[in-house]
């Protein structure tokens, strides 16, 4: 069964500092990986996705993520955090076949940005 | 193009009652997935519908059911509400039968409170 682990429940960074949010996945085949952001009381917004090809993917709002098959990781990064980035971030893995349409989410990482 | 809409946004019910939530996908999207989000369990997949057929189902009791109409709008119903059903219910639409083959677009959610 597929699973996603986000080891950090809560991260605090200063505005302007760099950010890395960790994500590890377990999946038997080629994973389809996503990062979403959720602001309080809101739905999820897709930041970026990886299906195949270049292992470094660029997303919206200046985010990027790198797929590392050997480490089963898909970490999210941003070189300089803005106060508006404070939110909860979810890593997710999708699937093909009979499980298509059924994404599995990590427990989320809450990002706090210090002024 | 309008996004995914969910109605109502907020709902308060009492134990034992039933509730129906509605989701209108993005125009042209035929796949609709439902997720339950709670602080304790995180984001959990409920079910996915494509062309009026349930394609995938998560591990929820039979009190949770859904359907999809010919215009791709979807409803989910929860009967005999329990306190533990209090959650944010998120709907996501996609262009294909599998959310992993095309990204899922999430609605703002319906916040259900069971008293």
PDB file of N, CA and C in Angstrom, chain A residues 50-113:
ATOM      1  N   UNK A  50       5.024  15.902  -9.750  1.00  0.00           N
ATOM      2  CA  UNK A  50       6.028  15.132 -10.478  1.00  0.00           C
ATOM      3  C   UNK A  50       5.360  13.888 -11.041  1.00  0.00           C
ATOM      4  N   UNK A  51       5.474  13.739 -12.355  1.00  0.00           N
ATOM      5  CA  UNK A  51       4.973  12.527 -12.992  1.00  0.00           C
ATOM      6  C   UNK A  51       6.128  11.724 -13.565  1.00  0.00           C
ATOM      7  N   UNK A  52       7.026  12.388 -14.261  1.00  0.00           N
ATOM      8  CA  UNK A  52       8.170  11.710 -14.864  1.00  0.00           C
ATOM      9  C   UNK A  52       9.121  12.787 -15.367  1.00  0.00           C
ATOM     10  N   UNK A  53      10.271  12.337 -15.889  1.00  0.00           N
ATOM     11  CA  UNK A  53      11.194  13.281 -16.498  1.00  0.00           C
ATOM     12  C   UNK A  53      12.122  13.940 -15.498  1.00  0.00           C
ATOM     13  N   UNK A  54      12.380  15.198 -15.709  1.00  0.00           N
ATOM     14  CA  UNK A  54      13.311  15.953 -14.877  1.00  0.00           C
ATOM     15  C   UNK A  54      12.930  15.818 -13.408  1.00  0.00           C
ATOM     16  N   UNK A  55      13.893  15.444 -12.601  1.00  0.00           N
ATOM     17  CA  UNK A  55      13.596  15.176 -11.185  1.00  0.00           C
ATOM     18  C   UNK A  55      13.478  16.449 -10.354  1.00  0.00           C
ATOM     19  N   UNK A  56      13.867  17.569 -10.910  1.00  0.00           N
ATOM     20  CA  UNK A  56      13.692  18.850 -10.221  1.00  0.00           C
ATOM     21  C   UNK A  56      12.522  19.558 -10.878  1.00  0.00           C
ATOM     22  N   UNK A  57      11.460  19.752 -10.113  1.00  0.00           N
ATOM     23  CA  UNK A  57      10.262  20.366 -10.681  1.00  0.00           C
ATOM     24  C   UNK A  57      10.028  21.734 -10.049  1.00  0.00           C
ATOM     25  N   UNK A  58       9.594  22.624 -10.887  1.00  0.00           N
ATOM     26  CA  UNK A  58       9.301  23.983 -10.433  1.00  0.00           C
ATOM     27  C   UNK A  58       7.794  24.139 -10.252  1.00  0.00           C
ATOM     28  N   UNK A  59       7.431  24.899  -9.246  1.00  0.00           N
ATOM     29  CA  UNK A  59       6.022  25.101  -9.003  1.00  0.00           C
ATOM     30  C   UNK A  59       5.677  26.576  -8.920  1.00  0.00           C
ATOM     31  N   UNK A  60       4.519  26.811  -8.375  1.00  0.00           N
ATOM     32  CA  UNK A  60       4.070  28.202  -8.222  1.00  0.00           C
ATOM     33  C   UNK A  60       4.663  28.799  -6.963  1.00  0.00           C
ATOM     34  N   UNK A  61       4.586  30.105  -6.862  1.00  0.00           N
ATOM     35  CA  UNK A  61       5.028  30.850  -5.679  1.00  0.00           C
ATOM     36  C   UNK A  61       6.498  30.645  -5.358  1.00  0.00           C
ATOM     37  N   UNK A  62       7.306  30.284  -6.332  1.00  0.00           N
ATOM     38  CA  UNK A  62       8.737  30.150  -6.124  1.00  0.00           C
ATOM     39  C   UNK A  62       9.182  28.840  -5.494  1.00  0.00           C
ATOM     40  N   UNK A  63       8.283  27.886  -5.368  1.00  0.00           N
ATOM     41  CA  UNK A  63       8.625  26.587  -4.789  1.00  0.00           C
ATOM     42  C   UNK A  63       9.198  25.638  -5.841  1.00  0.00           C
ATOM     43  N   UNK A  64      10.031  24.735  -5.381  1.00  0.00           N
ATOM     44  CA  UNK A  64      10.546  23.662  -6.208  1.00  0.00           C
ATOM     45  C   UNK A  64      10.650  22.408  -5.355  1.00  0.00           C
ATOM     46  N   UNK A  65      10.715  21.263  -6.022  1.00  0.00           N
ATOM     47  CA  UNK A  65      10.864  20.009  -5.293  1.00  0.00           C
ATOM     48  C   UNK A  65      11.754  19.093  -6.113  1.00  0.00           C
ATOM     49  N   UNK A  66      12.468  18.241  -5.424  1.00  0.00           N
ATOM     50  CA  UNK A  66      13.360  17.307  -6.088  1.00  0.00           C
ATOM     51  C   UNK A  66      12.966  15.881  -5.754  1.00  0.00           C
ATOM     52  N   UNK A  67      12.752  15.096  -6.789  1.00  0.00           N
ATOM     53  CA  UNK A  67      12.419  13.688  -6.640  1.00  0.00           C
ATOM     54  C   UNK A  67      13.718  12.886  -6.578  1.00  0.00           C
ATOM     55  N   UNK A  68      13.886  12.115  -5.523  1.00  0.00           N
ATOM     56  CA  UNK A  68      15.059  11.250  -5.378  1.00  0.00           C
ATOM     57  C   UNK A  68      14.570   9.824  -5.154  1.00  0.00           C
ATOM     58  N   UNK A  69      14.639   9.046  -6.214  1.00  0.00           N
ATOM     59  CA  UNK A  69      14.115   7.685  -6.137  1.00  0.00           C
ATOM     60  C   UNK A  69      14.902   6.855  -5.121  1.00  0.00           C
ATOM     61  N   UNK A  70      16.216   7.031  -5.087  1.00  0.00           N
ATOM     62  CA  UNK A  70      17.062   6.217  -4.200  1.00  0.00           C
ATOM     63  C   UNK A  70      16.738   6.460  -2.731  1.00  0.00           C
ATOM     64  N   UNK A  71      16.239   7.643  -2.429  1.00  0.00           N
ATOM     65  CA  UNK A  71      15.897   7.984  -1.046  1.00  0.00           C
ATOM     66  C   UNK A  71      14.389   7.982  -0.809  1.00  0.00           C
ATOM     67  N   UNK A  72      13.615   7.678  -1.837  1.00  0.00           N
ATOM     68  CA  UNK A  72      12.150   7.708  -1.733  1.00  0.00           C
ATOM     69  C   UNK A  72      11.690   9.038  -1.136  1.00  0.00           C
ATOM     70  N   UNK A  73      12.269  10.106  -1.666  1.00  0.00           N
ATOM     71  CA  UNK A  73      11.943  11.422  -1.108  1.00  0.00           C
ATOM     72  C   UNK A  73      11.495  12.389  -2.192  1.00  0.00           C
ATOM     73  N   UNK A  74      10.761  13.366  -1.748  1.00  0.00           N
ATOM     74  CA  UNK A  74      10.265  14.422  -2.644  1.00  0.00           C
ATOM     75  C   UNK A  74      10.162  15.687  -1.795  1.00  0.00           C
ATOM     76  N   UNK A  75      11.310  16.270  -1.490  1.00  0.00           N
ATOM     77  CA  UNK A  75      11.362  17.417  -0.582  1.00  0.00           C
ATOM     78  C   UNK A  75      11.033  18.718  -1.291  1.00  0.00           C
ATOM     79  N   UNK A  76      10.339  19.544  -0.592  1.00  0.00           N
ATOM     80  CA  UNK A  76       9.916  20.849  -1.110  1.00  0.00           C
ATOM     81  C   UNK A  76      10.876  21.917  -0.619  1.00  0.00           C
ATOM     82  N   UNK A  77      11.257  22.837  -1.517  1.00  0.00           N
ATOM     83  CA  UNK A  77      12.210  23.874  -1.128  1.00  0.00           C
ATOM     84  C   UNK A  77      11.761  25.234  -1.638  1.00  0.00           C
ATOM     85  N   UNK A  78      12.225  26.254  -0.917  1.00  0.00           N
ATOM     86  CA  UNK A  78      12.042  27.627  -1.374  1.00  0.00           C
ATOM     87  C   UNK A  78      13.241  28.420  -0.884  1.00  0.00           C
ATOM     88  N   UNK A  79      13.892  29.180  -1.748  1.00  0.00           N
ATOM     89  CA  UNK A  79      15.127  29.869  -1.355  1.00  0.00           C
ATOM     90  C   UNK A  79      14.915  30.990  -0.345  1.00  0.00           C
ATOM     91  N   UNK A  80      13.763  31.671  -0.410  1.00  0.00           N
ATOM     92  CA  UNK A  80      13.538  32.801   0.475  1.00  0.00           C
ATOM     93  C   UNK A  80      12.047  32.846   0.827  1.00  0.00           C
ATOM     94  N   UNK A  81      11.763  32.612   2.079  1.00  0.00           N
ATOM     95  CA  UNK A  81      10.374  32.503   2.525  1.00  0.00           C
ATOM     96  C   UNK A  81       9.770  33.882   2.791  1.00  0.00           C
ATOM     97  N   UNK A  82       8.521  34.014   2.413  1.00  0.00           N
ATOM     98  CA  UNK A  82       7.765  35.242   2.648  1.00  0.00           C
ATOM     99  C   UNK A  82       6.739  34.972   3.734  1.00  0.00           C
ATOM    100  N   UNK A  83       6.336  36.025   4.440  1.00  0.00           N
ATOM    101  CA  UNK A  83       5.379  35.831   5.531  1.00  0.00           C
ATOM    102  C   UNK A  83       4.091  35.166   5.036  1.00  0.00           C
ATOM    103  N   UNK A  84       3.733  35.432   3.789  1.00  0.00           N
ATOM    104  CA  UNK A  84       2.500  34.858   3.243  1.00  0.00           C
ATOM    105  C   UNK A  84       2.598  33.357   2.983  1.00  0.00           C
ATOM    106  N   UNK A  85       3.790  32.791   3.135  1.00  0.00           N
ATOM    107  CA  UNK A  85       3.955  31.346   2.950  1.00  0.00           C
ATOM    108  C   UNK A  85       3.514  30.552   4.172  1.00  0.00           C
ATOM    109  N   UNK A  86       3.234  31.237   5.268  1.00  0.00           N
ATOM    110  CA  UNK A  86       2.781  30.541   6.467  1.00  0.00           C
ATOM    111  C   UNK A  86       1.477  29.817   6.162  1.00  0.00           C
ATOM    112  N   UNK A  87       1.472  28.501   6.342  1.00  0.00           N
ATOM    113  CA  UNK A  87       0.328  27.664   5.973  1.00  0.00           C
ATOM    114  C   UNK A  87       0.670  26.231   6.337  1.00  0.00           C
ATOM    115  N   UNK A  88      -0.211  25.323   5.966  1.00  0.00           N
ATOM    116  CA  UNK A  88       0.073  23.907   6.141  1.00  0.00           C
ATOM    117  C   UNK A  88       0.357  23.308   4.772  1.00  0.00           C
ATOM    118  N   UNK A  89       1.370  22.461   4.726  1.00  0.00           N
ATOM    119  CA  UNK A  89       1.818  21.886   3.471  1.00  0.00           C
ATOM    120  C   UNK A  89       1.653  20.367   3.508  1.00  0.00           C
ATOM    121  N   UNK A  90       1.103  19.852   2.426  1.00  0.00           N
ATOM    122  CA  UNK A  90       0.841  18.426   2.336  1.00  0.00           C
ATOM    123  C   UNK A  90       1.558  17.835   1.126  1.00  0.00           C
ATOM    124  N   UNK A  91       2.207  16.720   1.368  1.00  0.00           N
ATOM    125  CA  UNK A  91       2.784  15.918   0.301  1.00  0.00           C
ATOM    126  C   UNK A  91       1.799  14.785   0.016  1.00  0.00           C
ATOM    127  N   UNK A  92       1.656  14.418  -1.242  1.00  0.00           N
ATOM    128  CA  UNK A  92       0.702  13.361  -1.585  1.00  0.00           C
ATOM    129  C   UNK A  92       1.266  12.501  -2.702  1.00  0.00           C
ATOM    130  N   UNK A  93       0.842  11.258  -2.723  1.00  0.00           N
ATOM    131  CA  UNK A  93       1.215  10.339  -3.794  1.00  0.00           C
ATOM    132  C   UNK A  93      -0.046   9.838  -4.459  1.00  0.00           C
ATOM    133  N   UNK A  94      -0.039   9.839  -5.771  1.00  0.00           N
ATOM    134  CA  UNK A  94      -1.156   9.322  -6.532  1.00  0.00           C
ATOM    135  C   UNK A  94      -0.839   7.933  -7.038  1.00  0.00           C
ATOM    136  N   UNK A  95      -1.757   7.387  -7.833  1.00  0.00           N
ATOM    137  CA  UNK A  95      -1.580   6.013  -8.294  1.00  0.00           C
ATOM    138  C   UNK A  95      -2.259   5.818  -9.641  1.00  0.00           C
ATOM    139  N   UNK A  96      -1.889   4.734 -10.275  1.00  0.00           N
ATOM    140  CA  UNK A  96      -2.526   4.335 -11.521  1.00  0.00           C
ATOM    141  C   UNK A  96      -3.554   3.247 -11.248  1.00  0.00           C
ATOM    142  N   UNK A  97      -4.182   2.854 -12.315  1.00  0.00           N
ATOM    143  CA  UNK A  97      -5.001   1.657 -12.292  1.00  0.00           C
ATOM    144  C   UNK A  97      -6.187   1.765 -11.374  1.00  0.00           C
ATOM    145  N   UNK A  98      -6.427   0.709 -10.626  1.00  0.00           N
ATOM    146  CA  UNK A  98      -7.626   0.650  -9.803  1.00  0.00           C
ATOM    147  C   UNK A  98      -7.619   1.680  -8.689  1.00  0.00           C
ATOM    148  N   UNK A  99      -6.441   2.202  -8.357  1.00  0.00           N
ATOM    149  CA  UNK A  99      -6.363   3.209  -7.302  1.00  0.00           C
ATOM    150  C   UNK A  99      -6.256   4.626  -7.843  1.00  0.00           C
ATOM    151  N   UNK A 100      -6.394   4.753  -9.132  1.00  0.00           N
ATOM    152  CA  UNK A 100      -6.340   6.096  -9.712  1.00  0.00           C
ATOM    153  C   UNK A 100      -7.461   6.939  -9.140  1.00  0.00           C
ATOM    154  N   UNK A 101      -7.159   8.181  -8.849  1.00  0.00           N
ATOM    155  CA  UNK A 101      -8.161   9.057  -8.266  1.00  0.00           C
ATOM    156  C   UNK A 101      -8.159   9.022  -6.762  1.00  0.00           C
ATOM    157  N   UNK A 102      -7.288   8.193  -6.201  1.00  0.00           N
ATOM    158  CA  UNK A 102      -7.235   8.035  -4.763  1.00  0.00           C
ATOM    159  C   UNK A 102      -5.859   8.462  -4.291  1.00  0.00           C
ATOM    160  N   UNK A 103      -5.712   9.719  -3.993  1.00  0.00           N
ATOM    161  CA  UNK A 103      -4.428  10.207  -3.512  1.00  0.00           C
ATOM    162  C   UNK A 103      -4.263   9.905  -2.026  1.00  0.00           C
ATOM    163  N   UNK A 104      -3.028   9.612  -1.647  1.00  0.00           N
ATOM    164  CA  UNK A 104      -2.694   9.394  -0.240  1.00  0.00           C
ATOM    165  C   UNK A 104      -1.858  10.570   0.235  1.00  0.00           C
ATOM    166  N   UNK A 105      -2.286  11.167   1.322  1.00  0.00           N
ATOM    167  CA  UNK A 105      -1.647  12.380   1.826  1.00  0.00           C
ATOM    168  C   UNK A 105      -0.815  12.091   3.072  1.00  0.00           C
ATOM    169  N   UNK A 106       0.258  12.880   3.225  1.00  0.00           N
ATOM    170  CA  UNK A 106       0.971  12.890   4.487  1.00  0.00           C
ATOM    171  C   UNK A 106       0.169  13.664   5.517  1.00  0.00           C
ATOM    172  N   UNK A 107       0.663  13.670   6.745  1.00  0.00           N
ATOM    173  CA  UNK A 107      -0.056  14.336   7.826  1.00  0.00           C
ATOM    174  C   UNK A 107       0.105  15.850   7.831  1.00  0.00           C
ATOM    175  N   UNK A 108       0.961  16.339   6.961  1.00  0.00           N
ATOM    176  CA  UNK A 108       1.104  17.784   6.837  1.00  0.00           C
ATOM    177  C   UNK A 108       2.211  18.356   7.702  1.00  0.00           C
ATOM    178  N   UNK A 109       2.770  19.471   7.238  1.00  0.00           N
ATOM    179  CA  UNK A 109       3.753  20.240   8.004  1.00  0.00           C
ATOM    180  C   UNK A 109       3.245  21.670   8.096  1.00  0.00           C
ATOM    181  N   UNK A 110       3.140  22.159   9.317  1.00  0.00           N
ATOM    182  CA  UNK A 110       2.700  23.539   9.511  1.00  0.00           C
ATOM    183  C   UNK A 110       3.910  24.453   9.503  1.00  0.00           C
ATOM    184  N   UNK A 111       3.884  25.434   8.649  1.00  0.00           N
ATOM    185  CA  UNK A 111       4.995  26.385   8.542  1.00  0.00           C
ATOM    186  C   UNK A 111       4.627  27.698   9.214  1.00  0.00           C
ATOM    187  N   UNK A 112       5.447  28.112  10.142  1.00  0.00           N
ATOM    188  CA  UNK A 112       5.322  29.428  10.771  1.00  0.00           C
ATOM    189  C   UNK A 112       6.485  30.281  10.289  1.00  0.00           C
ATOM    190  N   UNK A 113       6.196  31.526   9.937  1.00  0.00           N
ATOM    191  CA  UNK A 113       7.233  32.430   9.450  1.00  0.00           C
ATOM    192  C   UNK A 113       7.400  33.565  10.463  1.00  0.00           C
TER     193      UNK A 113
END
